[in-house]
Structures are given as C-alpha cells and as structure tokens.
Amino acid sequence: DAKTTQPPSMDCAEGRAANLPCNHSTISGNEYVYWYRQIHSQGPQYIIHGLKNNETNEMASLIITEDRKSSTLILPHATLRDTAVYYCIVRVDPLGDSNYQLIWGAGTKLIIKP
Amino acid sequence: DGGITQSPKYLFRKEGQNVTLSCEQNLNHDAMYWYRQDPGQGLRLIYYSQIVNDFQKGDIAEGYSVSREKKESFPLTVTSAQKNPTAFYLCASSAGTSGYNEQFFGPGTRLTVL
C-alpha cells in the first residue's frame, strides 16, 4: 500500500512557482522521501530526494516538515514542459537488509497553463 | 548514449499466450527492476534483480517470470497465468539497491492482450 497521499491534480501558471504537497504521516525515521515525475506515457524521471533537511538541486527544492509527516516539492519557475504526473514516494527496506524499494502512490497531475 | 531500452513500445497478444518483454541497459548498473502501471495508478514492483543470476519477487510477481543471465539484460515474461496482463510495463536500473541510488527508467512497453 502507498505510504503517501497527494492531491490528484493541480494547476499552475507558467512562470510561477509550483508547490506540490505530499502527506506521509506513517513514515519511519530512516525512510527517505523521493520525488519522480512522469510525462505522459514515458518512463518516470528522478527529481530529488531527502530525509530530514531541505534539499535543492537544479530541478527543484524539497521542503520536509520538522515532524517529517509531510513535504512539499517546489518547481521555482514552472514551464509548459513541467506538465506531468508528480509522484511522492517513500523508500522502504521491507526485509531490513538495506535493499530498498520505492512505494509509489497515484501521484499529482500538474498542469502548467500559459 | 547510455540508457535503458525496452522493446517493443506496443505489443499485442492473444489471451493464453506467453509474451516476453525486453529490457537492456548500458549503464553498467547492477540492479534492474520491472514495474507494472495501470491507468491512473502508480507503479507496482513485479521483480527486481540486484546482481546477475539472482532476482527477487516484488509485490505482484504472480503470473510473471524473469531471468538475469547477463548484467545488461533483464527480460520479463508475462505468462498465461497472469489474470489481467494488459498494462504499461516499465523497466528500470540503478547502480544498486542500497544507499541513495537513483532509478533510471526505460520508455516502457504497452501490452494489450486481446
């Protein structure tokens, strides 16, 4: 079962910041949060990941709350090419042997409007 | 260019036939994965392999089989025992299953069973 909850869809104006929320209230202390996106009918693309601290890379920023029960992915200046389904994922270690798996939810369909 | 290839992009089969989906990577990655995606859903793990000649079942392995005879290749067979095989199948690879290894995805194969 998915460990994350995301809104099914969101709109954002081109050039504005897109803020995508994610709830992961049952996350364990050593489980990372990952974000991927999937443009229609293509393979998903990695965006960013984090554990406790906020993270930033060339694509996005990830803000994780202090209690780690939720996070927000920020695309600072959204373009039309950012239209995609964005997945907030928890990385788990089901067998406790450090062989990790990604647990995917249904994602948020982000539509960037001109 | 390094990457993951899946072939074919679209595949049609009659009910009751086994079908094998190809996945090849030239990233020199140790780990490879197969996921299934149904419309409007996230990805679900079918099988994964951490190393040549070894593979593990994921959450929905029933009706599927895999092999890992070469590092570069991880074919998936959808058998007639899979009750609802029509889906989008995604192959991925990563440097390993431990640590923070990003998964790289292929373009996917859309299988339709008639």
Coordinates of C-alpha atoms in Angstrom, one line a residue:
Chain A
D1 CA 0.0 0.0 0.0
A2 CA 1.1 3.5 -0.7
K3 CA 2.6 5.4 2.2
T4 CA 1.9 8.9 0.7
T5 CA -1.2 11.0 -0.1
Q6 CA -1.2 13.6 -2.8
P7 CA -3.9 15.7 -4.4
P8 CA -5.0 14.1 -7.7
S9 CA -4.5 17.3 -9.7
M10 CA -3.2 20.9 -9.6
D11 CA -2.9 23.8 -12.0
C12 CA -0.1 26.4 -12.0
A13 CA 0.5 29.4 -14.2
E14 CA 3.6 29.4 -16.4
G15 CA 6.5 31.2 -14.8
R16 CA 5.1 30.9 -11.3
A17 CA 6.3 28.5 -8.6
A18 CA 4.5 25.2 -8.5
N19 CA 4.1 23.8 -4.9
L20 CA 3.2 20.2 -4.7
P21 CA 2.2 18.9 -1.3
C22 CA 2.6 15.3 0.0
N23 CA 1.5 13.7 3.2
H24 CA 3.4 10.8 4.6
S25 CA 2.3 10.6 8.2
T26 CA 3.3 7.0 8.8
I27 CA 6.9 7.4 7.5
S28 CA 9.5 5.8 9.7
G29 CA 12.6 7.5 10.9
N30 CA 15.0 6.1 8.3
E31 CA 12.7 6.2 5.3
Y32 CA 13.6 8.7 2.6
V33 CA 11.1 10.7 0.6
Y34 CA 11.7 10.6 -3.2
W35 CA 10.1 12.6 -6.0
Y36 CA 9.8 11.4 -9.6
R37 CA 7.7 12.8 -12.4
Q38 CA 6.2 11.1 -15.5
I39 CA 5.4 12.8 -18.7
H40 CA 2.5 11.1 -20.5
S41 CA 3.3 7.5 -21.4
Q42 CA 7.0 7.8 -20.8
G43 CA 9.3 6.4 -18.1
P44 CA 9.4 8.3 -14.8
Q45 CA 12.3 10.8 -14.2
Y46 CA 14.0 11.3 -10.9
I47 CA 13.7 14.8 -9.4
I48 CA 15.0 14.9 -5.8
H49 CA 15.1 13.0 -2.5
G50 CA 15.5 13.9 1.2
L51 CA 15.4 12.6 4.7
K52 CA 15.1 15.5 7.2
N53 CA 16.8 18.5 5.8
N54 CA 15.5 20.6 2.9
E55 CA 17.2 19.8 -0.4
T56 CA 17.7 21.8 -3.6
N57 CA 19.0 20.8 -7.0
E58 CA 18.8 22.2 -10.5
M59 CA 15.3 21.0 -11.0
A60 CA 13.5 21.6 -7.7
S61 CA 13.5 22.2 -4.0
L62 CA 12.2 19.7 -1.4
I63 CA 10.9 21.1 1.9
I64 CA 10.3 18.5 4.6
T65 CA 8.4 19.4 7.8
E66 CA 10.2 19.0 11.1
D67 CA 8.0 16.1 12.1
R68 CA 8.6 14.5 8.7
K69 CA 4.9 13.9 8.2
S70 CA 4.6 16.0 5.1
S71 CA 6.7 17.6 2.4
T72 CA 6.4 20.0 -0.5
L73 CA 8.1 19.9 -3.9
I74 CA 8.8 23.3 -5.3
L75 CA 9.4 23.9 -9.0
P76 CA 10.6 27.6 -8.8
H77 CA 9.6 28.8 -12.3
A78 CA 7.2 26.3 -14.0
T79 CA 7.3 25.9 -17.7
L80 CA 4.8 24.2 -20.0
R81 CA 7.3 21.2 -20.2
D82 CA 6.8 20.7 -16.5
T83 CA 3.3 19.4 -17.2
A84 CA 3.4 15.8 -15.8
V85 CA 2.3 13.5 -13.1
Y86 CA 4.5 14.0 -10.0
Y87 CA 5.0 11.1 -7.6
C88 CA 5.9 11.5 -3.9
I89 CA 7.4 8.2 -2.9
V90 CA 8.7 6.6 0.3
R91 CA 11.7 4.4 0.1
V92 CA 11.3 1.4 2.3
D93 CA 13.5 -1.5 3.4
P94 CA 11.0 -4.3 3.7
L95 CA 13.4 -7.1 4.6
G96 CA 15.6 -5.0 6.8
D97 CA 18.7 -5.9 4.6
S98 CA 19.3 -2.4 3.1
N99 CA 17.8 -3.5 -0.2
Y100 CA 15.4 -0.6 -0.7
Q101 CA 12.2 -0.4 -2.7
L102 CA 10.1 2.6 -3.8
I103 CA 6.5 2.6 -2.8
W104 CA 4.5 4.6 -5.4
G105 CA 1.2 6.3 -4.9
A106 CA -1.1 7.6 -7.6
G107 CA 0.7 11.0 -7.9
T108 CA -0.5 14.5 -8.7
K109 CA -1.2 15.5 -12.3
L110 CA 0.3 19.0 -12.6
I111 CA -0.9 21.1 -15.5
I112 CA 1.0 24.3 -16.3
K113 CA -1.1 26.8 -18.0
P114 CA 0.2 29.6 -20.3
Chain B
D1 CA 24.4 7.4 -25.3
G2 CA 23.9 5.5 -22.1
G3 CA 20.4 4.4 -21.2
I4 CA 17.7 1.8 -21.0
T5 CA 15.9 0.4 -24.0
Q6 CA 12.7 -1.5 -24.0
S7 CA 11.2 -3.2 -27.0
P8 CA 8.7 -3.2 -28.5
K9 CA 6.9 0.0 -27.5
Y10 CA 3.5 -1.5 -28.2
L11 CA 2.7 -5.3 -28.1
F12 CA -0.5 -7.2 -28.8
R13 CA -1.1 -10.8 -27.9
K14 CA -3.9 -13.2 -27.8
E15 CA -5.2 -14.4 -24.4
G16 CA -3.5 -17.5 -23.3
Q17 CA -0.1 -16.8 -24.9
N18 CA 3.1 -16.1 -23.1
V19 CA 4.9 -13.0 -24.1
T20 CA 8.4 -11.7 -23.3
L21 CA 9.3 -8.1 -22.9
S22 CA 12.8 -7.0 -23.5
C23 CA 14.9 -4.6 -21.3
E24 CA 18.5 -3.7 -22.0
Q25 CA 20.8 -1.2 -20.2
N26 CA 24.3 0.0 -21.0
L27 CA 24.8 2.0 -17.8
N28 CA 26.8 -0.8 -16.1
H29 CA 24.2 -0.9 -13.4
D30 CA 24.0 -3.9 -11.0
A31 CA 20.3 -3.6 -10.1
M32 CA 17.3 -3.9 -12.5
Y33 CA 13.6 -3.7 -11.9
W34 CA 10.3 -4.4 -13.6
Y35 CA 7.2 -2.4 -12.7
R36 CA 3.6 -2.5 -13.9
Q37 CA 1.5 0.6 -14.2
D38 CA -2.3 0.6 -14.7
P39 CA -4.2 3.7 -15.9
G40 CA -4.3 6.4 -13.3
Q41 CA -2.2 4.4 -10.9
G42 CA 1.3 4.5 -9.6
L43 CA 4.0 1.9 -10.3
R44 CA 3.9 -1.6 -8.7
L45 CA 7.0 -3.7 -8.4
I46 CA 6.9 -7.1 -10.1
Y47 CA 10.5 -8.4 -9.8
Y48 CA 13.9 -6.9 -9.2
S49 CA 17.5 -8.2 -9.5
Q50 CA 20.5 -7.0 -7.6
I51 CA 23.1 -9.0 -9.4
V52 CA 23.4 -11.4 -12.3
N53 CA 21.8 -14.8 -11.8
D54 CA 19.8 -13.5 -8.8
F55 CA 16.3 -12.0 -8.6
Q56 CA 13.6 -11.4 -6.0
K57 CA 9.8 -11.2 -6.2
G58 CA 8.2 -7.8 -5.8
D59 CA 4.6 -7.1 -4.7
I60 CA 2.8 -8.6 -7.7
A61 CA 5.1 -11.4 -9.0
E62 CA 2.3 -13.9 -9.6
G63 CA 1.9 -14.7 -13.3
Y64 CA 5.3 -13.3 -14.3
S65 CA 8.8 -14.7 -14.6
V66 CA 12.2 -13.1 -15.2
S67 CA 15.8 -14.1 -15.8
R68 CA 19.1 -12.3 -15.3
E69 CA 21.8 -14.2 -17.3
K70 CA 23.7 -11.0 -18.3
K71 CA 24.2 -7.8 -16.4
E72 CA 22.8 -5.8 -19.3
S73 CA 19.6 -7.7 -19.8
F74 CA 16.5 -8.4 -17.6
P75 CA 13.7 -9.8 -19.7
L76 CA 10.2 -10.2 -18.3
T77 CA 7.8 -13.0 -19.4
V78 CA 4.1 -12.4 -18.9
T79 CA 2.6 -15.9 -18.7
S80 CA -0.9 -17.1 -19.4
A81 CA -1.3 -17.4 -15.6
Q82 CA -1.4 -13.6 -15.2
K83 CA -5.1 -12.9 -15.0
N84 CA -5.1 -9.3 -16.2
P85 CA -1.9 -8.7 -18.2
T86 CA -3.0 -5.6 -20.2
A87 CA -0.9 -2.8 -18.7
F88 CA 2.1 -0.5 -19.2
Y89 CA 5.3 -2.2 -18.2
L90 CA 8.4 -0.2 -17.1
C91 CA 11.9 -1.4 -16.7
A92 CA 14.4 0.5 -14.5
S93 CA 18.0 0.1 -13.4
S94 CA 20.2 1.6 -10.7
A95 CA 23.8 1.3 -9.5
G96 CA 22.5 -0.8 -6.6
T97 CA 19.6 -1.3 -4.3
S98 CA 21.3 0.1 -1.2
G99 CA 22.0 3.7 -0.5
Y100 CA 20.6 6.5 -2.5
N101 CA 20.8 5.0 -5.9
E102 CA 18.5 6.8 -8.4
Q103 CA 16.5 4.5 -10.6
F104 CA 16.6 5.2 -14.3
F105 CA 13.6 4.2 -16.4
G106 CA 13.2 2.9 -19.9
P107 CA 10.4 4.2 -22.2
G108 CA 8.0 1.4 -21.4
T109 CA 6.1 -1.3 -23.3
R110 CA 2.4 -1.1 -23.5
L111 CA 1.0 -4.6 -23.6
T112 CA -2.6 -5.3 -24.8
V113 CA -4.0 -8.8 -24.5
L114 CA -6.9 -9.4 -26.8

